[in-house]
Coordinates of C-alpha atoms and ligand atoms in Angstrom, one line a residue:
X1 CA 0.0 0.0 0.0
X2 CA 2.5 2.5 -1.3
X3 CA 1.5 4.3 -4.1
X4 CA 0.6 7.7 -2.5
X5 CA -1.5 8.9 -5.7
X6 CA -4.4 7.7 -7.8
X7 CA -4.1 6.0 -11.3
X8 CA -6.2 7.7 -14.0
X9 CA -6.4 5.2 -16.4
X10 CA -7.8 6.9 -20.0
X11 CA -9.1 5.0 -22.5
X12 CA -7.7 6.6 -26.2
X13 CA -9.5 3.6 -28.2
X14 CA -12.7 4.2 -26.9
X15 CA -12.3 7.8 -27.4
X16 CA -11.3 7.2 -31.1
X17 CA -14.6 4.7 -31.3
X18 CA -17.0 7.3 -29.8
X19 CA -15.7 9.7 -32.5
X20 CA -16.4 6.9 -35.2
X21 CA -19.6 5.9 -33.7
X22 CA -20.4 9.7 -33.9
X23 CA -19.2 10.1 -36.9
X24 CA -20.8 7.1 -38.4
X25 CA -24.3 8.6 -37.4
X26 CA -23.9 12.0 -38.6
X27 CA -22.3 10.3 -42.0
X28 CA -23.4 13.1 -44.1
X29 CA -21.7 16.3 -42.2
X30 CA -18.1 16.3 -41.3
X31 CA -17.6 15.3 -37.7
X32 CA -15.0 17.8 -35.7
X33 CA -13.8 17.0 -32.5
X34 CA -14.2 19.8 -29.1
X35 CA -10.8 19.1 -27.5
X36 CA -11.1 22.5 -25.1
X37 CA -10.0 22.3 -21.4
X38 CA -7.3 19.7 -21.9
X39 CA -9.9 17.7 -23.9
X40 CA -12.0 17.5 -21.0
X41 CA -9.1 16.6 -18.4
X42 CA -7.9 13.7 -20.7
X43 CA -5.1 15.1 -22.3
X44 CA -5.1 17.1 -25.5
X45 CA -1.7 15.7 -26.6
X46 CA -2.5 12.0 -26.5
X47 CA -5.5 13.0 -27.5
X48 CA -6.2 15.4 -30.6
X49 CA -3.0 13.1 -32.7
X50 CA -5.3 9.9 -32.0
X51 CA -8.2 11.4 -33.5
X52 CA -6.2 12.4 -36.1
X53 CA -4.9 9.4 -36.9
X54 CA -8.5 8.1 -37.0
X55 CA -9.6 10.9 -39.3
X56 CA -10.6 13.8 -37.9
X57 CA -9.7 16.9 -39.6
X58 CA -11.5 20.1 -37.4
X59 CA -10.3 20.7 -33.9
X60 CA -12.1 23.2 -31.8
X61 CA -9.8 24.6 -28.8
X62 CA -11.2 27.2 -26.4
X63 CA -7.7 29.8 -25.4
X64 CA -5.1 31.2 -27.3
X65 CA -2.2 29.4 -25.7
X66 CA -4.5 25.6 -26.2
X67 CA -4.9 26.5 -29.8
X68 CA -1.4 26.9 -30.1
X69 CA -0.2 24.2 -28.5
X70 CA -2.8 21.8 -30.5
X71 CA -1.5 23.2 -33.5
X72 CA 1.4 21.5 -32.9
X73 CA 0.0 17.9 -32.0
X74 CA -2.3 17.1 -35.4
X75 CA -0.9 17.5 -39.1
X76 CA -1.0 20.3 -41.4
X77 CA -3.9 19.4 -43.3
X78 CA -6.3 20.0 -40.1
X79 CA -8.2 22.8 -39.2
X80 CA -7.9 24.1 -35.7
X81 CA -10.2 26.8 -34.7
X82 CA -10.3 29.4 -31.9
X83 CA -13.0 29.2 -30.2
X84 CA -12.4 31.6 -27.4
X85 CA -11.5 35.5 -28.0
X86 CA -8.2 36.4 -30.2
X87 CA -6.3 38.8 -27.6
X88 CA -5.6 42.0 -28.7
X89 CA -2.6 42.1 -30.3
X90 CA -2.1 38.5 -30.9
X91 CA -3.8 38.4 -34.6
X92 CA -0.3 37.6 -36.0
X93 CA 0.4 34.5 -33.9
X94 CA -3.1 33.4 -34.9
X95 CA -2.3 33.8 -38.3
X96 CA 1.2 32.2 -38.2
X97 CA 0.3 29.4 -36.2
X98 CA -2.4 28.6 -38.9
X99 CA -5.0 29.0 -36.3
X100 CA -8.8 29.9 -37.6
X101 CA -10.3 32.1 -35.0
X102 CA -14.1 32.3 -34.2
X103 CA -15.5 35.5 -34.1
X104 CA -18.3 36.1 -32.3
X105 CA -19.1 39.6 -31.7
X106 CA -19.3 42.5 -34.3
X107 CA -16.3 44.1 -32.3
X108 CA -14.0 40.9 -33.2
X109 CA -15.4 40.7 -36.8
X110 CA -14.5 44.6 -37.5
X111 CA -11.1 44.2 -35.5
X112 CA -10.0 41.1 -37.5
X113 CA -11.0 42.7 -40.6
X114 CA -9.0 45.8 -40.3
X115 CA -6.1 44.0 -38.6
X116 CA -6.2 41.4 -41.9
X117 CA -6.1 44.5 -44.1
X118 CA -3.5 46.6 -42.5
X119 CA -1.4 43.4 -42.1
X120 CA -1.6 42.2 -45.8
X121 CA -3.9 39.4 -45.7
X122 CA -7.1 38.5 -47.3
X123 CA -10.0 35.7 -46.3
X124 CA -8.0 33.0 -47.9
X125 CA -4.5 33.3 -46.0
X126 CA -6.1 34.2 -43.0
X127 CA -9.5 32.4 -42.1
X128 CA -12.0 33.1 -39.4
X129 CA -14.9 31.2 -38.6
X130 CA -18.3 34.3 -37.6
X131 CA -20.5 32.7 -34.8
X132 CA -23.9 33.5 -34.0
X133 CA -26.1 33.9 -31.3
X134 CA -29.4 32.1 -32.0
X135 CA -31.2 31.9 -28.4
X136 CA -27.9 31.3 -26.3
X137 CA -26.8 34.9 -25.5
X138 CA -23.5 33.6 -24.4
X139 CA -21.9 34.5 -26.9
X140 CA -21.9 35.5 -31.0
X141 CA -23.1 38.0 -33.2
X142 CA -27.2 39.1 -32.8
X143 CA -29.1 37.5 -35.4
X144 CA -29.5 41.3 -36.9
X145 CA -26.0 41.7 -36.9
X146 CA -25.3 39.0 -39.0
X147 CA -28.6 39.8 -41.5
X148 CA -26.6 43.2 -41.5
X149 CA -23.5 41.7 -42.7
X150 CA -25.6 39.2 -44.9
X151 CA -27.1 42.2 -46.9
X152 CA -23.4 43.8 -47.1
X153 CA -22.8 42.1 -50.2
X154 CA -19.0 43.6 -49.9
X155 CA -18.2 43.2 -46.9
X156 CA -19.3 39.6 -46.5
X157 CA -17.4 39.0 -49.7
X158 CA -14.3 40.3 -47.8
X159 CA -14.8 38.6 -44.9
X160 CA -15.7 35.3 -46.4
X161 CA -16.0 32.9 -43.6
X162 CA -15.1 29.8 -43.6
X163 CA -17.5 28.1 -40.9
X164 CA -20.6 29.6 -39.8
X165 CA -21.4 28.2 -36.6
X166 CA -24.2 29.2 -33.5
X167 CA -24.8 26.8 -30.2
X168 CA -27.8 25.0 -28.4
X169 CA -28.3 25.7 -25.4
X170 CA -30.5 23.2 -24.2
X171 CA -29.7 20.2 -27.0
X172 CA -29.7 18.1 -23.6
X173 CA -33.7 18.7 -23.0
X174 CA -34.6 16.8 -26.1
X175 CA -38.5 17.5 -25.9
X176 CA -37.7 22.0 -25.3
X177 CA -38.6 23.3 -27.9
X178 CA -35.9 26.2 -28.0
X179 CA -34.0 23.6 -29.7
X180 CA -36.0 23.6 -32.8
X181 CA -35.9 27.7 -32.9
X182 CA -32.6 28.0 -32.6
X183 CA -32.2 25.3 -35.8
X184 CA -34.6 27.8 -37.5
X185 CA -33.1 30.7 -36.8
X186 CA -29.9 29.0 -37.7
X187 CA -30.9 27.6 -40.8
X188 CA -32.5 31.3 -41.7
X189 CA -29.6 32.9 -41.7
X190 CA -27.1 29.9 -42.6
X191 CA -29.0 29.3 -45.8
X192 CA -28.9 32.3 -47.1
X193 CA -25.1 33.1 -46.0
X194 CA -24.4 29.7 -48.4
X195 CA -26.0 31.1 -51.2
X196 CA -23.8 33.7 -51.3
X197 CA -21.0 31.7 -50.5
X198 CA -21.4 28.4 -51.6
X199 CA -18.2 26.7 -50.0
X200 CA -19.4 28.2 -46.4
X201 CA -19.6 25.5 -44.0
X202 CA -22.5 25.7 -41.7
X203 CA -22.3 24.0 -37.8
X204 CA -24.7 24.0 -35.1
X205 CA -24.7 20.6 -33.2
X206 CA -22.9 19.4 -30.1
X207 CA -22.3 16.0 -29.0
X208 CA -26.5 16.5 -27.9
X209 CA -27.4 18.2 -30.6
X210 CA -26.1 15.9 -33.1
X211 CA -28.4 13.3 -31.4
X212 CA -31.5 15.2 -31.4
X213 CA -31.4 14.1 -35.1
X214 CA -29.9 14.6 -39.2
X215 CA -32.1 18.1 -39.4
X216 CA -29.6 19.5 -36.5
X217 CA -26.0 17.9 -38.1
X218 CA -25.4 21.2 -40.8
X219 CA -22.1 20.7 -42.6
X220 CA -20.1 19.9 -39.8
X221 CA -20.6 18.4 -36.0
X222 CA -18.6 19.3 -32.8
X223 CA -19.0 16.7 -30.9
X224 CA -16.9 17.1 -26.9
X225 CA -18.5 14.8 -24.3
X226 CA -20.0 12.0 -26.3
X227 CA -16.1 11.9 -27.5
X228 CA -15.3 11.4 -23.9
X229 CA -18.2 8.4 -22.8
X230 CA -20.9 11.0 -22.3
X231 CA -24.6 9.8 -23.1
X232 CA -25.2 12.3 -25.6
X233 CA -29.0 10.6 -26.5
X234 CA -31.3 11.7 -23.9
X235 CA -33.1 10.2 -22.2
X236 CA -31.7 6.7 -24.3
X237 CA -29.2 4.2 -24.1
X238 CA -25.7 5.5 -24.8
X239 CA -23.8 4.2 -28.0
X240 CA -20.5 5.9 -26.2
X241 CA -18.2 3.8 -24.6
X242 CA -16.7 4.5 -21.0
X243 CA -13.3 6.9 -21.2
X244 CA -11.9 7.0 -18.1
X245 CA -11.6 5.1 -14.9
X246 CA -10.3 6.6 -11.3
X247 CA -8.6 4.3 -8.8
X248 CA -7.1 5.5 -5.6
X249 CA -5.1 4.0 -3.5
X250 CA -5.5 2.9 0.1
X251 CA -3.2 4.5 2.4
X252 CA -3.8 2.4 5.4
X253 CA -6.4 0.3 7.3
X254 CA -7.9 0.7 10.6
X255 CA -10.4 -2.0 12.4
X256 CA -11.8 -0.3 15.1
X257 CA -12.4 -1.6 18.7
X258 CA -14.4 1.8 19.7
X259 CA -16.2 4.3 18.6
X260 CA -14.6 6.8 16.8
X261 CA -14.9 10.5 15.1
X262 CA -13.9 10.7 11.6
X263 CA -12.3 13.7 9.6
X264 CA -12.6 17.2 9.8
X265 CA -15.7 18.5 11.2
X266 CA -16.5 15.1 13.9
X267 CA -19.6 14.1 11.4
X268 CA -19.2 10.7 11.2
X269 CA -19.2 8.4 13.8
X270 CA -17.8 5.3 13.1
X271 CA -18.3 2.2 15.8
X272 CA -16.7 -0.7 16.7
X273 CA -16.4 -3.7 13.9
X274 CA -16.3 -0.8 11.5
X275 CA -13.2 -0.8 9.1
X276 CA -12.3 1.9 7.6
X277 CA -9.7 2.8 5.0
X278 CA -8.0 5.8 4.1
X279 CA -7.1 6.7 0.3
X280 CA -4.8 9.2 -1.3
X281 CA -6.7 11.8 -2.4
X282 CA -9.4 14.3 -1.4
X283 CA -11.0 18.0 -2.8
X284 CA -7.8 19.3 -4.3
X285 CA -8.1 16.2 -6.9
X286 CA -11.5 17.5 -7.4
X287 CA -12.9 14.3 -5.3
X288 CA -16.1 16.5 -4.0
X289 CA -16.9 17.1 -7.7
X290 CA -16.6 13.3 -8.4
X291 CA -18.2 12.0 -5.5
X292 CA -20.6 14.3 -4.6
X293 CA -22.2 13.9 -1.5
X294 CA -23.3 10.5 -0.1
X295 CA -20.4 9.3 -2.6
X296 CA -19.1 5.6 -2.6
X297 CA -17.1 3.6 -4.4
X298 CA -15.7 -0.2 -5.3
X299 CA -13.3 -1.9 -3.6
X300 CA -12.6 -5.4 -4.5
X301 CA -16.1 -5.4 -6.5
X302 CA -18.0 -4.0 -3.3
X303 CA -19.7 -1.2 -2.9
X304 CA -18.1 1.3 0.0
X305 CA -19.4 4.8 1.3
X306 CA -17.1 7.9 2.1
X307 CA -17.7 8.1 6.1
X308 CA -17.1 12.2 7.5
X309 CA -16.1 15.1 5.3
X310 CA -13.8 15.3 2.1
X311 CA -10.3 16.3 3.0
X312 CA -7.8 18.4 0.9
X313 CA -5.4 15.0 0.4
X314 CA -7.4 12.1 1.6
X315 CA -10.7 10.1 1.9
X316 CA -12.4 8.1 4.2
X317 CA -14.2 5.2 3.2
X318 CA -15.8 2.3 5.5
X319 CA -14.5 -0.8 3.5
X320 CA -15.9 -3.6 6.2
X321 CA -18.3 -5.3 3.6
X322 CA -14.9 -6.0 2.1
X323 CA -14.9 -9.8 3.4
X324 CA -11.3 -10.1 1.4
X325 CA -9.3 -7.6 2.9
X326 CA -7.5 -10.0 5.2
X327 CA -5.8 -11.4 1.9
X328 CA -4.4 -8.1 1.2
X329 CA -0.7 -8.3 2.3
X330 CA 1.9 -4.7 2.8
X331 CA 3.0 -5.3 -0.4
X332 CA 0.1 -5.1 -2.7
X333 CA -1.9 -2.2 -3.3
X334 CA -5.4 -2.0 -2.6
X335 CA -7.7 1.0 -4.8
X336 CA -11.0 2.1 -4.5
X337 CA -12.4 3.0 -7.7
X338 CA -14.6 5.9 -7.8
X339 CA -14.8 6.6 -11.8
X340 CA -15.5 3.9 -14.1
X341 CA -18.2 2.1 -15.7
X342 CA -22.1 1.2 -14.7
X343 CA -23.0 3.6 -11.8
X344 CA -19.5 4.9 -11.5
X345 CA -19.8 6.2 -15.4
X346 CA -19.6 10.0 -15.7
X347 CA -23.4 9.9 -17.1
X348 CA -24.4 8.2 -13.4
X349 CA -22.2 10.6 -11.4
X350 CA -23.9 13.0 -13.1
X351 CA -27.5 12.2 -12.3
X352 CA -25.9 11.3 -8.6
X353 CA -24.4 14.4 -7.8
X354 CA -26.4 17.2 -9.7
X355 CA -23.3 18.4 -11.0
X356 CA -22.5 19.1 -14.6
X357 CA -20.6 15.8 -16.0
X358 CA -18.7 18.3 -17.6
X359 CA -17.3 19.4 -14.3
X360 CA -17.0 16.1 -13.2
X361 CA -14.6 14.8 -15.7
X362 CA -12.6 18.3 -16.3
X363 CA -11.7 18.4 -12.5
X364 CA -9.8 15.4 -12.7
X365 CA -7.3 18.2 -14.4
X366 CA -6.8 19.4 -10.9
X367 CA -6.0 15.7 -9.3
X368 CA -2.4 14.1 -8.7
X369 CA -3.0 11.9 -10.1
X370 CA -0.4 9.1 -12.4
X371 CA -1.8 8.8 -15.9
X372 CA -2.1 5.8 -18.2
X373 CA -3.3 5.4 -21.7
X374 CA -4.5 2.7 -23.3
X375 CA -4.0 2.2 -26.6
X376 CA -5.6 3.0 -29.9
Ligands
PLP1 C1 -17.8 23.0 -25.8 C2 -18.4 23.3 -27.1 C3 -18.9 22.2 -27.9 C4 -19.0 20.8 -27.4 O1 -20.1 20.6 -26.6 P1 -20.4 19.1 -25.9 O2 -21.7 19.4 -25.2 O3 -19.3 18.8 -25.0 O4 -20.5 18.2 -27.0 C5 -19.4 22.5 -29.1 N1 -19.5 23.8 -29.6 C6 -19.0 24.8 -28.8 C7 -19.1 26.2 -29.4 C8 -18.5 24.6 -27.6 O5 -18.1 25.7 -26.8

């Protein structure tokens, strides 16, 4: 019992077969991959070259400094767009890292136009993607602002996108029926903007979205968390395979012979007959976002509660349905899984612990924690 950190173990072939299973259902539109926030904690650099090994040919990073450093990790023929802001003053190393930014206000549009003209460069050696705003109000140009643009017959010839792209906002509530304005509203606008430029490409699905059905896949599909074992069918039976699995090790054992306070806070009283085992790791490897509250585990194929309050580097968990334990010796390692398949999957933490999956799986960033990939 001697590792003193958890193993992450990430799946990369499942990863590449959700992006085939998603690309196989949306077989008419090009299917991108969202690989933002470290793809979701997994690791962008073992990451974006396996999907581009399998094929995929658009990658969507949210900063500056991610899009640069994906750049680097897929091949020359793929398209990496921006999706967060371009700083000011950073146009050039957009440009020269072959980086397509999305613009998504009028103020970025009209900046990156007059930076590409002062700077010497036109629509085709430097390309921008325009987003827009079709119910979300996060972020992208107002529907007007784009029908402006639209009816600028120059100016949209200048600026010559080469994606068009808005967002859902609730593709996850299959049955609201915002989802089916916004595809209007998209198509409106999206329609028209392809007639004048025939070659645009037009995207408005995410990994939900693209589930909600062939009228919502457009040109191109940007799948992130069905990529990563999400359940992107609502309310179905997920054709995503599990990504990631979470084991921590136990620290030590106890068998106690009277009751006993555990953790921070006294909470938890544990009482005699109780065992009780304490693993490496606690909040600051983002275990209250993966446990949640009542959380549990496996250990040896049994299910085990967290007894008392979350610490910053270790967990308490009452392990004395573990009927093997005694067979566990100083030398081997015992682990409590807390992320893996069935009702450890990030789709049953999710429902568990009212907290966004997304959070779930892009806190294990955060974690300690020693990383192994599977293979492709
Ligand atoms: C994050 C993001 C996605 C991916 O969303 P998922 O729900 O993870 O599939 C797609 N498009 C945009 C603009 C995003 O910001």
């Amino acid at each position: 019992m001697n590792e003193n950190t958890g193993t992450l173990t990430i799946n990369l072939a499942a990863i590449v077969a959700n992006w085939r299973t998603v690309a196989a259902y949306a077989d008419s539109s090009v299917t991108s991959a969202v690989v933002k926030a470290d793809a979701y904690g997994m690791g962008v650099e073992q990451v974006a070259p396996a999907l581009y090994r399998a094929g995929c040919r658009h990658f969507f990073f949210a900063t500056l400094s991610e899009a640069v450093a994906g750049r680097s990790l897929v091949g020359a023929d793929a398209q990496c767009y921006l999706l967060g802001c371009v700083p000011g003053g950073s146009e050039a190393d957009v440009v020269r890292h072959r980086l397509v930014p999305v613009l998504s206000s009028l103020v970025a549009v009209n900046r990156w136009l007059a930076w590409r003209a002062g700077a010497g460069f036109d629509a085709s050696s430097a390309p921008a993607a325009v987003k827009f705003d079709t119910g979300m109000t996060r972020s992208g140009l107002a529907v007007a602002e784009l029908q402006h643009l639209l009816g600028d017959a120059e100016r949209w010839a200048e600026l010559s996108p080469v994606l068009l792209m808005s967002h859902l906002a609730v593709a996850d509530e299959a049955s609201n029926p915002q989802n089916r304005r916004q595809r209007d509203a998209f198509f409106a606008l999206g329609t028209l903007a392809k007639r004048l430029q025939p070659d645009l490409l037009l995207s408005l699905a995410n990994s939900c979205g693209t589930y909600l059905g062939r009228d919502y896949h457009a040109d191109l599909v940007r799948p992130g968390a069905a990529l990563y074992g999400f359940n992107p069918v609502v309310g179905g039976e997920s054709p995503m395979l599990p990504v990631v699995r979470l084991s921590l090790p136990v620290m030590s054992l106890r068998a106690l012979t009277q009751p006993s306070q555990v953790g921070y806070g006294a909470e938890y009283t544990a009482l005699p007959g109780q065992v009780l085992a304490v693993v490496a790791g606690g909040y600051a490897d983002g275990l209250h976002r993966i446990l949640g509250r009542e959380g549990y585990g496996y250990c040896l194929g049994v299910k085990v509660p967290v007894v008392g309050r979350i610490s910053m580097d270790s967990t308490v968990f009452d392990v004395t349905a573990v009927t093997d334990l005694h067979e566990i010796d100083g030398r081997q390692t015992l682990n409590i899984d807390v992320l893996g398949e069935g009702d450890l999957s990030v789709d049953a933490l999710t429902r568990r612990n009212q907290a966004l999956g997304y959070e779930v799986l892009t806190c294990v960033r955060s974690g300690r924690y020693r990383r192994i990939y599977q293979g492709e």
